[in-house]
Coordinates of C-alpha atoms in Angstrom, one line a residue:
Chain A
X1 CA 9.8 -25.4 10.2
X2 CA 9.4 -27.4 13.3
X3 CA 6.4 -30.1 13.7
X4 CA 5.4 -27.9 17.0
X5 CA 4.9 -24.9 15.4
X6 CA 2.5 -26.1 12.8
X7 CA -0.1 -27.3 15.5
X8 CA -0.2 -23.5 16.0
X9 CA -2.1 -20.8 14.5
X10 CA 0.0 -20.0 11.5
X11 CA -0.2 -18.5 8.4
X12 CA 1.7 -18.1 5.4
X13 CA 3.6 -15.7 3.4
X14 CA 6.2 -14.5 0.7
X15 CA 7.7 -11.2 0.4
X16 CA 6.8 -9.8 -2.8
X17 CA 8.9 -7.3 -4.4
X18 CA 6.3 -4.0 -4.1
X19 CA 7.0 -4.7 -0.5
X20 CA 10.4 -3.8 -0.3
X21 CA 11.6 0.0 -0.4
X22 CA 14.6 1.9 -1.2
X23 CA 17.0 0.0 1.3
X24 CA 16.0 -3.1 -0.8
X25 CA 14.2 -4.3 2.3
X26 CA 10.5 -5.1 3.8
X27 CA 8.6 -1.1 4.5
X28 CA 7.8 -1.2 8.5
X29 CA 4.5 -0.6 8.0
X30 CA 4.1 -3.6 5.7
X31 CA 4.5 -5.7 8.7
X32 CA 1.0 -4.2 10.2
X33 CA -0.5 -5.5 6.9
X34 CA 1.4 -9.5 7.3
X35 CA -0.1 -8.8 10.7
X36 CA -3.7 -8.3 10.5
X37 CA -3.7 -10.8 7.4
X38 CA -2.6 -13.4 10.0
X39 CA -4.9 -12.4 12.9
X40 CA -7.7 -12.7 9.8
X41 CA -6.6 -16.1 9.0
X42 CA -6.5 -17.0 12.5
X43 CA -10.2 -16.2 13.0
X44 CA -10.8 -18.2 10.0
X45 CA -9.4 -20.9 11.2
X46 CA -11.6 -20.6 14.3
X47 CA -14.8 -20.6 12.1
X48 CA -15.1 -16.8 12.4
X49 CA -14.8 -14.1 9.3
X50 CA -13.9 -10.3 9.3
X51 CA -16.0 -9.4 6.8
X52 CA -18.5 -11.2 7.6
X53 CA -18.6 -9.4 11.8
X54 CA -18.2 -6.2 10.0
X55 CA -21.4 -6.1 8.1
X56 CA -22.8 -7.6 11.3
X57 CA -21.8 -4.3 12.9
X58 CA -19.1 -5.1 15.2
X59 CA -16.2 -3.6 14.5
X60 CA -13.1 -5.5 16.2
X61 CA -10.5 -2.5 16.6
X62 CA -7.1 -2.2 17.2
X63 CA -6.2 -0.2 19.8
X64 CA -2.7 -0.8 20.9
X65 CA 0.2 -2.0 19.0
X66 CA 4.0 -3.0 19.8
X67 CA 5.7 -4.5 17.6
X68 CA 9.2 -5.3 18.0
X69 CA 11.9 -5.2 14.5
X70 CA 14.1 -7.7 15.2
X71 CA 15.9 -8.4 11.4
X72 CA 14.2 -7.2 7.7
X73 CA 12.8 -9.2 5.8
X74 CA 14.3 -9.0 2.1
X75 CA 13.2 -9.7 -1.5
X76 CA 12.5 -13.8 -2.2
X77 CA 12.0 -14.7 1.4
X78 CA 9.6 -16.4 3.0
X79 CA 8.1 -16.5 6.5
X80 CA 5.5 -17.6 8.8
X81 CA 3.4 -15.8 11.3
X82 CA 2.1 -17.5 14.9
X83 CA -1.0 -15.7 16.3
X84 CA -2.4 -16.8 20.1
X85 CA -4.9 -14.7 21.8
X86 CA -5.6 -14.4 25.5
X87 CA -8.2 -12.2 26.8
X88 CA -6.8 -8.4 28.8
X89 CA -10.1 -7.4 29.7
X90 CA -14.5 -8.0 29.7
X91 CA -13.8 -6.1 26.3
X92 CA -10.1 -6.1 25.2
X93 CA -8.3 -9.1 23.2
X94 CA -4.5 -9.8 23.2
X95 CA -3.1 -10.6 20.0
X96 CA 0.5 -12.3 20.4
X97 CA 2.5 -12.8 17.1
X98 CA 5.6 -13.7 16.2
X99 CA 7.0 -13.8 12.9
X100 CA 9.7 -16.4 11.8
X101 CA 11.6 -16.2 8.7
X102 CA 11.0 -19.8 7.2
X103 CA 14.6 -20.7 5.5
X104 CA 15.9 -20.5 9.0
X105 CA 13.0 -20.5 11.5
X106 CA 15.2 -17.0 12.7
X107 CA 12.8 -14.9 14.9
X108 CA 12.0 -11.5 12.7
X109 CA 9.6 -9.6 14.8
X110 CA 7.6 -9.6 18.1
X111 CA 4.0 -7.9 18.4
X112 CA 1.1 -7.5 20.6
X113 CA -2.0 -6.0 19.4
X114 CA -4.7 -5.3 21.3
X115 CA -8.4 -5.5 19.9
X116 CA -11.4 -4.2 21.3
X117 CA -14.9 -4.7 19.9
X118 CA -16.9 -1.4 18.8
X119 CA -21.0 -0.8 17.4
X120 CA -20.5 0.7 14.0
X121 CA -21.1 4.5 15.7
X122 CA -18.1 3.5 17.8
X123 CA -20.0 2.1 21.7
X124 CA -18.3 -1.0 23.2
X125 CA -20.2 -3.9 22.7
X126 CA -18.8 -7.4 23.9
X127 CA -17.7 -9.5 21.1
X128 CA -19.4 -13.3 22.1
X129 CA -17.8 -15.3 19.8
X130 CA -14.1 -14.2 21.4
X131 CA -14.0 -17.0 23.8
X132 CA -13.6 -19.4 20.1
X133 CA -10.1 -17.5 20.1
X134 CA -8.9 -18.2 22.9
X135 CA -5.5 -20.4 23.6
X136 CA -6.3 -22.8 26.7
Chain B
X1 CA -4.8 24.7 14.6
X2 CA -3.4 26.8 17.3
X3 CA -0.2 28.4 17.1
X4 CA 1.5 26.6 20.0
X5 CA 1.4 23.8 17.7
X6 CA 3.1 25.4 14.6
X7 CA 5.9 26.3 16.0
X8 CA 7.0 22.2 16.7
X9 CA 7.8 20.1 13.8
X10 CA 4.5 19.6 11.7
X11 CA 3.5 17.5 8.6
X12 CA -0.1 18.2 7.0
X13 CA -1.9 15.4 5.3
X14 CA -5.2 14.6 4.3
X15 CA -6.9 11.1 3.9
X16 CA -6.8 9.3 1.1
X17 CA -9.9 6.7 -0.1
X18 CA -7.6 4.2 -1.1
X19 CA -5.9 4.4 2.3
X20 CA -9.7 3.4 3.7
X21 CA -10.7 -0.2 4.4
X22 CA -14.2 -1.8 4.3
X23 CA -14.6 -0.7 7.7
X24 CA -14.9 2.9 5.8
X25 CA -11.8 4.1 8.3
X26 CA -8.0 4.5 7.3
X27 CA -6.7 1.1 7.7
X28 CA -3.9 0.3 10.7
X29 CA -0.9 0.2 9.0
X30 CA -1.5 2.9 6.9
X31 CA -1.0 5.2 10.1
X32 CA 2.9 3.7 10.1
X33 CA 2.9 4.9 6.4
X34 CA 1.9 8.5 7.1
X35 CA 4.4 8.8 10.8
X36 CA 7.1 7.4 8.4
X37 CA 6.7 10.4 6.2
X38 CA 6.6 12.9 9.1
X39 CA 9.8 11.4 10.2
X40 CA 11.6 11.9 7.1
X41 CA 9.7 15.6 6.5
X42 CA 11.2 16.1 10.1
X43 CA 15.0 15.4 8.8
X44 CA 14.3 17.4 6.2
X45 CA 13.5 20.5 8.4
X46 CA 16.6 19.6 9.9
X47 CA 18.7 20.0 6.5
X48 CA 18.6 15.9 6.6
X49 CA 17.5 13.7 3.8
X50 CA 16.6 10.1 4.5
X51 CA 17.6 8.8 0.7
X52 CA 20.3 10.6 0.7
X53 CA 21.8 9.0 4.3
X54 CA 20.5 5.7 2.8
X55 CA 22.9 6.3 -0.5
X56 CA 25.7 7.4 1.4
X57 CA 25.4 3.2 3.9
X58 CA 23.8 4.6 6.8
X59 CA 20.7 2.9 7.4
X60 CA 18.3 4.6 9.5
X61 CA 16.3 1.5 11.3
X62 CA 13.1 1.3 13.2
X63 CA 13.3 -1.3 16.0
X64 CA 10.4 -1.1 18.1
X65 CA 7.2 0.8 17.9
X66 CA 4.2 2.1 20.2
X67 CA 1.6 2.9 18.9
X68 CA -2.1 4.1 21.0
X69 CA -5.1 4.2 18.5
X70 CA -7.3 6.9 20.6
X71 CA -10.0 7.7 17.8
X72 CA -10.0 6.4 13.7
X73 CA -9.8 9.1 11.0
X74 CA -12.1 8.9 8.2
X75 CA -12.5 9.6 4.2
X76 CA -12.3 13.6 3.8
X77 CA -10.6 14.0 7.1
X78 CA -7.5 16.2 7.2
X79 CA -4.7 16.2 10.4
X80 CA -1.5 17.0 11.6
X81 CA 1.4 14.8 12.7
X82 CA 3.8 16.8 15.9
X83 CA 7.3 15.1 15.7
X84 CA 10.0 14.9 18.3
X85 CA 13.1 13.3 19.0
X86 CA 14.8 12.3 22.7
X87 CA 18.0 10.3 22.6
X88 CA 17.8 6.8 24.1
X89 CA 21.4 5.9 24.7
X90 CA 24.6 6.4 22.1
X91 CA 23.0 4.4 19.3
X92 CA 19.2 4.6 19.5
X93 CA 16.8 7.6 18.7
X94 CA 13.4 7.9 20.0
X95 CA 11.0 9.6 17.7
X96 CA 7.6 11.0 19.6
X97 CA 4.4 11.4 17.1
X98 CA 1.4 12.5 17.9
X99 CA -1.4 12.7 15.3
X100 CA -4.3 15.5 15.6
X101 CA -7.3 15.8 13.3
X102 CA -7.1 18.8 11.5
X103 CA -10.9 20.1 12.2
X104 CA -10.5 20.1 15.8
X105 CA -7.7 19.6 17.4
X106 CA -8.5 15.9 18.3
X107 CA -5.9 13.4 19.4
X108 CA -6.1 10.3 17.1
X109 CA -2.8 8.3 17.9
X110 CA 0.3 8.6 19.9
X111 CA 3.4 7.2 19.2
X112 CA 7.2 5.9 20.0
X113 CA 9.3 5.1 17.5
X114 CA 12.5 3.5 18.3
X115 CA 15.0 4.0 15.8
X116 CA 18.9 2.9 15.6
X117 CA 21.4 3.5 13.0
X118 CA 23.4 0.6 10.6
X119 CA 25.6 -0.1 8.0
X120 CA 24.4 -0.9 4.9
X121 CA 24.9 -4.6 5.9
X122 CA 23.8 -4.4 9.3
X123 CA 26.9 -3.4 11.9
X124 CA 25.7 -0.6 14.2
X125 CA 27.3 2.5 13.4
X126 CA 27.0 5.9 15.1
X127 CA 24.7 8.3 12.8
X128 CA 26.4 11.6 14.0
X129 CA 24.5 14.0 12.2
X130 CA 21.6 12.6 15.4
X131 CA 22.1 16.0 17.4
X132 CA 20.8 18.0 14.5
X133 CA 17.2 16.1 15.6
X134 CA 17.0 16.8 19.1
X135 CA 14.8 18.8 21.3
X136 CA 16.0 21.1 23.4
Chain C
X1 CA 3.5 25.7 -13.1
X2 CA 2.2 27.9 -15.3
X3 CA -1.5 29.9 -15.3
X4 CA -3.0 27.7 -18.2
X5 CA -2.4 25.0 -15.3
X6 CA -4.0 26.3 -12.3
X7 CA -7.2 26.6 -14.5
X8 CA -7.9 23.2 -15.0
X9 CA -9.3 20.6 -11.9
X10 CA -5.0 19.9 -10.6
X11 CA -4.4 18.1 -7.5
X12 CA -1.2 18.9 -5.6
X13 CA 1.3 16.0 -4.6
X14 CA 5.1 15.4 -3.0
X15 CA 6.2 11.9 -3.5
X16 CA 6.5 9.7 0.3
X17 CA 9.8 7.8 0.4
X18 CA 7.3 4.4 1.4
X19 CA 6.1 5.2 -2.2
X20 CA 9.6 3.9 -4.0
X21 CA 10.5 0.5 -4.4
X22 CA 14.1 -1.0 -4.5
X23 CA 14.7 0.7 -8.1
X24 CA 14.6 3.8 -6.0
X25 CA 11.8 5.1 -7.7
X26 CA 8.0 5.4 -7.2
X27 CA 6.4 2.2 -7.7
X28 CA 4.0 1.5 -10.4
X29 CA 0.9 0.6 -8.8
X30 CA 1.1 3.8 -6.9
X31 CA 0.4 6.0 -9.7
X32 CA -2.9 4.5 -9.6
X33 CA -3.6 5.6 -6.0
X34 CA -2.5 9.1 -7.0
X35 CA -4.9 8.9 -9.8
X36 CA -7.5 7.6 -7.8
X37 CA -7.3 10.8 -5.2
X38 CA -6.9 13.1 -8.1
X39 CA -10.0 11.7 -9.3
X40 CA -11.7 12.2 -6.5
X41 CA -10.7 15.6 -5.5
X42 CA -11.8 16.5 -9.2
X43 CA -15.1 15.2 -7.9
X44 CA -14.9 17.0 -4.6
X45 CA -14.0 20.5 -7.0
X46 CA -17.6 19.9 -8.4
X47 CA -19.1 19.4 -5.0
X48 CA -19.4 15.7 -5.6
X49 CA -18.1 13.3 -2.7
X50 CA -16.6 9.7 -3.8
X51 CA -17.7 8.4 0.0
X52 CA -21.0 10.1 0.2
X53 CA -21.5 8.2 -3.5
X54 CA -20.6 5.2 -2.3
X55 CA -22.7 5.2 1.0
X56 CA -26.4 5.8 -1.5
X57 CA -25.5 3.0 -3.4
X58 CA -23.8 4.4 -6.2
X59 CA -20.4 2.4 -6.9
X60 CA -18.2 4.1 -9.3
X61 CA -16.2 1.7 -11.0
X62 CA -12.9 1.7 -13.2
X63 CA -13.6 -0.6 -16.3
X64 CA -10.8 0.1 -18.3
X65 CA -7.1 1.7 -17.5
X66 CA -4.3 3.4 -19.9
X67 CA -1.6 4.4 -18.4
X68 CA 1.9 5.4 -20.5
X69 CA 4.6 5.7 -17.7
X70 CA 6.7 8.1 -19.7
X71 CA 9.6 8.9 -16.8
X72 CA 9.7 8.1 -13.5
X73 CA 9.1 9.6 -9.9
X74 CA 11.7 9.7 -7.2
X75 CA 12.3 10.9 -3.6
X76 CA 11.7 14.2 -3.0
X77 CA 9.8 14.9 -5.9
X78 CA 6.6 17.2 -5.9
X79 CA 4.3 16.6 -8.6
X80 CA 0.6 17.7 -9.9
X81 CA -2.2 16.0 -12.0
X82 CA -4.6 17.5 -14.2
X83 CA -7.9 16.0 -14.6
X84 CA -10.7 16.4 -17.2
X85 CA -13.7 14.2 -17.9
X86 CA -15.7 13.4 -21.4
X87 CA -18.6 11.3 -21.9
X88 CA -17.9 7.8 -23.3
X89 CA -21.5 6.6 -23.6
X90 CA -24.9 7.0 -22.0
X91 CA -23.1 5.3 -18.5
X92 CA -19.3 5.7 -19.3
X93 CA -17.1 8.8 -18.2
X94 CA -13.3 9.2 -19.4
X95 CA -10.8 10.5 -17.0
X96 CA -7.7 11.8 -19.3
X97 CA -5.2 12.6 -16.5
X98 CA -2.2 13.9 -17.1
X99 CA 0.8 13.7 -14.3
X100 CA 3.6 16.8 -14.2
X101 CA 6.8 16.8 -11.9
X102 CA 6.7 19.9 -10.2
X103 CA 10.2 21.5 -10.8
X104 CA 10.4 21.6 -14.4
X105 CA 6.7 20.8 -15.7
X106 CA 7.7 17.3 -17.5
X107 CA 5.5 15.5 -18.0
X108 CA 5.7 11.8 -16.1
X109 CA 2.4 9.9 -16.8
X110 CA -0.5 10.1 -19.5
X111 CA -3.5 8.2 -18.5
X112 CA -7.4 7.9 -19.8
X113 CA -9.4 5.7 -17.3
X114 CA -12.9 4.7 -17.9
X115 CA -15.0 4.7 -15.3
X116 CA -18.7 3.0 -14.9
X117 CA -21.9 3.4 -12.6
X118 CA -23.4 0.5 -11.2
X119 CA -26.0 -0.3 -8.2
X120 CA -24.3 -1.9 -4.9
X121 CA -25.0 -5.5 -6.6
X122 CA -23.2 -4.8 -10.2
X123 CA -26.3 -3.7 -12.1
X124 CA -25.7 -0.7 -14.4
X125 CA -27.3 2.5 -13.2
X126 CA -27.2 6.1 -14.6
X127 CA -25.3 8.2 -12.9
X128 CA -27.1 11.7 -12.8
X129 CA -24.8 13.8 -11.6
X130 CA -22.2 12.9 -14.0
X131 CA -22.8 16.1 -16.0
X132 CA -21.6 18.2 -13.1
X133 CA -17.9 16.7 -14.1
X134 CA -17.9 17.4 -17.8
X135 CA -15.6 19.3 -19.7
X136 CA -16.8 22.6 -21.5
Chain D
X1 CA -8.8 -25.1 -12.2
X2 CA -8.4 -26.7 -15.2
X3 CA -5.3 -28.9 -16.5
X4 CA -4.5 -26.8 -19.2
X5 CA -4.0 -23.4 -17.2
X6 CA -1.6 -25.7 -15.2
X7 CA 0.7 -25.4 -17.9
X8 CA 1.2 -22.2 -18.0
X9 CA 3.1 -19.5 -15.9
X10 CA 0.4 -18.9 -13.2
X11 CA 0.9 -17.4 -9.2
X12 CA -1.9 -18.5 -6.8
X13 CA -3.4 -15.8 -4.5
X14 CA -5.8 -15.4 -1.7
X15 CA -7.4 -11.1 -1.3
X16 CA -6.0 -10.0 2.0
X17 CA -8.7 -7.6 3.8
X18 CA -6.0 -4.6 4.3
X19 CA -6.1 -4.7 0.0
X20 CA -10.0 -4.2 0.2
X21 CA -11.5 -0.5 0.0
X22 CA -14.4 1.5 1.6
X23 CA -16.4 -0.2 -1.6
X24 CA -15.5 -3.9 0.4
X25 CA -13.8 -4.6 -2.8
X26 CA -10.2 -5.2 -4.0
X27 CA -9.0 -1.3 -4.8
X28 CA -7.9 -0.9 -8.1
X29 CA -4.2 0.1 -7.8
X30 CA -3.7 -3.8 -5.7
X31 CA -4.4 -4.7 -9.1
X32 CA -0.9 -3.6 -10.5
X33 CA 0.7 -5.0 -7.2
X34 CA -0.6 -8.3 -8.0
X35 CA 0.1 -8.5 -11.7
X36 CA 4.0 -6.9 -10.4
X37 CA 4.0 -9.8 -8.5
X38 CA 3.3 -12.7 -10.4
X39 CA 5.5 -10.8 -13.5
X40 CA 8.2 -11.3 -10.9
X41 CA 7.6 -14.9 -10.0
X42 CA 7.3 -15.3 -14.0
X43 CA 11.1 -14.6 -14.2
X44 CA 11.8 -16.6 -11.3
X45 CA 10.3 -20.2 -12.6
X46 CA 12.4 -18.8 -16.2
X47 CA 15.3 -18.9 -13.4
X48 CA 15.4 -15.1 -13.4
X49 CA 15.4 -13.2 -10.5
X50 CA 13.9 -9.5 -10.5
X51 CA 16.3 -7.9 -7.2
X52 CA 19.1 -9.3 -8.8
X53 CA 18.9 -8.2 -12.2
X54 CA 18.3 -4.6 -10.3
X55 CA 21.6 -5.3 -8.6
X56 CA 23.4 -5.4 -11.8
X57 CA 22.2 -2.0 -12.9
X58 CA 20.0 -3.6 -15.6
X59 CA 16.4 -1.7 -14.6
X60 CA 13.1 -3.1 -16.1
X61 CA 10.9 -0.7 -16.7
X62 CA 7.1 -0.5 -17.3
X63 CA 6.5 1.8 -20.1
X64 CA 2.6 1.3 -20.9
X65 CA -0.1 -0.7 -18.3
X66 CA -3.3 -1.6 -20.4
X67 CA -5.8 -3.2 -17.8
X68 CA -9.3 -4.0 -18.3
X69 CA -11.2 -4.7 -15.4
X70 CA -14.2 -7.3 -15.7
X71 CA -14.7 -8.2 -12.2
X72 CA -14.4 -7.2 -8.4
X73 CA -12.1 -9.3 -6.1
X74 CA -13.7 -9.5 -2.7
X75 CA -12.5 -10.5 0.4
X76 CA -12.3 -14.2 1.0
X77 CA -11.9 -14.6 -2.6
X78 CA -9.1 -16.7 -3.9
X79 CA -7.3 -16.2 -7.5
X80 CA -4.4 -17.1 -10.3
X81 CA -2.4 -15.4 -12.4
X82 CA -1.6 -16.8 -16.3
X83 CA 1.1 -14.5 -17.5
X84 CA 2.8 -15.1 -21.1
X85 CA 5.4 -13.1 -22.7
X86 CA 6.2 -11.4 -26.5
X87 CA 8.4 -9.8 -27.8
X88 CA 7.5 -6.2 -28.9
X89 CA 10.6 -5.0 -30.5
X90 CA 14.5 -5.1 -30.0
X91 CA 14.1 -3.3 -26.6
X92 CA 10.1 -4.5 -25.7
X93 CA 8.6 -7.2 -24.3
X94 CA 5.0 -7.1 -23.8
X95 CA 3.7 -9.2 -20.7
X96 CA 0.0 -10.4 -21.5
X97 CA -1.4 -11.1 -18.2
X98 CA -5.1 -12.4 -17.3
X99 CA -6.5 -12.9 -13.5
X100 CA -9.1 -15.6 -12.9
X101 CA -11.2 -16.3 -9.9
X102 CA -10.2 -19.8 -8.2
X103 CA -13.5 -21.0 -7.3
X104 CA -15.6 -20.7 -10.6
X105 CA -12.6 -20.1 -12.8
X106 CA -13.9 -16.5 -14.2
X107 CA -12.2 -14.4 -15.5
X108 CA -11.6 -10.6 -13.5
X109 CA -8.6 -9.1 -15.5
X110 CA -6.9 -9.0 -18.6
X111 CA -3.8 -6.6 -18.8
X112 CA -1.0 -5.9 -21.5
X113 CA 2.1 -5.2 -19.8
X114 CA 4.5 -3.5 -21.8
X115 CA 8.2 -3.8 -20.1
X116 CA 11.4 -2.2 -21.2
X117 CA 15.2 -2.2 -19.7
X118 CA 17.6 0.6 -19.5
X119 CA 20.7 1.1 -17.6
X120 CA 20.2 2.6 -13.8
X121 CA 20.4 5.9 -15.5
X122 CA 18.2 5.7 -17.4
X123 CA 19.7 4.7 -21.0
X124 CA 17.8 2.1 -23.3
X125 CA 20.2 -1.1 -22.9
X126 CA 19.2 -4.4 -24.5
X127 CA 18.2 -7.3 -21.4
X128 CA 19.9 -10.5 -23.3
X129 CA 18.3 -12.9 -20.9
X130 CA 14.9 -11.6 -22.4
X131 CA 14.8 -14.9 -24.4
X132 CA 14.5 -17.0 -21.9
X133 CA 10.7 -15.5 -21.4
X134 CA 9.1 -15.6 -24.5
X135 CA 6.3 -18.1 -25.4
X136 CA 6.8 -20.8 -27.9

């Protein structure tokens, strides 16, 4: 793993065997979970909790995802997820993440998510505390 | 449900509490979980099995997927997944999902699933058995 | 499935292939989420809603599990649970569930999970309605 | 954490908010994903390696899951694994596994784990490396 990519927002992981399905490799929809575990870290990181702005009412909710599969992940390895946000809108967030396999720093998938903030009843409500996420 | 719909290819599901997160709404990835199934409930119209293909070293593989969040389903909520597939190009399928809550008719997500075909260790292979999937 | 069956609380199941791990089977931990739904459809039977429950401060809560994996679930397998409920104490239910494949009636899981009442913050609390779900 | 649980065969974990339920609470069945997990990385520090023992037809097989919840996980918590192994018989191990909460050391879960191996179909086959597990 290279010195530049640990100043980034980075988190983490193993694959752990209840992960993998009957091709022996990492479930697609796993990869949503690696995901918003990362984005959850990275707000973390930034002094921010999910809990914590849930029972507070806002709900920050995903609206659009693209991911992109490049290679599976497989039993034993281990990887690394980058998040960086920049803002699309007054009320939408851009989650970019990239996960690298870390033997091998090999790219493994692509994604953008995009979050919007919601009252608990579902309203848009501006989320203040997004400009802390935000990459300069 | 109206009958226009039961004639395309159609899974029925209902939410699961353990697929909920402390939001109180089925959780992101879970959503990948239930189109998976309706993709392989699809073949199965079809007279295709996925484990079956997968035992026999062709390796049906998701590369890139779309996914709109329009509206979150909840605890007791039942729905509907529509599947359809469109050929890309020689080697790549696209798989169209669209998810309605059952109780009325509401449009929850939308989805494009690319999906290519692979040998068991990776070489692209042609999956012939692809024309069986498509729309006319 | 035979009459005696049907009478009982059963919840109806087909096995997702994002369900089975590398074995090829249906992971362990998953049983538990079948449980869980069973369970709570049981509840629903009695007009009794795990979510509704939860929101008046009412947490239902598994204290002990039992579970004897006896054979296991694989692709393409439809399967049903019975469910019946016994009094433990003055605040402790016992779920004995009882998993059948659907094909042939084996059975593929015994389990007898105790479940507890507390308040939101842990403290024990009766719960009334408990004698809604008991077995004649 | 104590020096003395060092030791022992123990896998660190953080709750991931996807794993929490509508209760904002780690659901049960995650439970039986961690313990899987840290069974796994057991056998790894013994030089074992679960996919690859699956590989060569040798299936180990959970047979009976005892698990007796004390505690709820939450999210933000952090947590270890002790796992220790016995033998139950010629064909048995039992894997006696206890969860403790990082930050005050208190104990959430015991479980008794009780593993057997058969051939891929199905026959009882004795795993010879089984040793290599066991307590002294």
């Amino acid at each position: 793993m290279t010195d530049k990519v640990n100043k980034l927002g980075l988190a983490q992981f193993e694959v752990r065997d209840y992960e993998c399905d009957m091709q022996g490799i990492v479930n697609n929809a796993v990869y949503q979970n690696y995901l918003e575990h990362a984005r959850h870290q990275f707000l973390k990181e930034k002094g921010l909790d999910f809990a914590e702005i849930t029972k507070h009412g806002i709900h920050l909710v995903l609206i659009k995802a693209e991911l992109e599969y490049k290679r599976s992940l497989q039993s034993g390895d281990t990887f690394y997820i980058q998040t960086r946000v920049e803002r699309e809108s007054k009320l939408k967030l851009a989650f970019h993440q990239h996960l690298f396999r870390a033997q091998d720093d090999q790219l493994m998938l692509n994604a953008k998510m995009i979050v919007t903030s919601t009252t608990t009843d579902g309203r848009p409500v501006v989320f203040k505390q997004a400009d802390l996420l935000l990459t300069q």
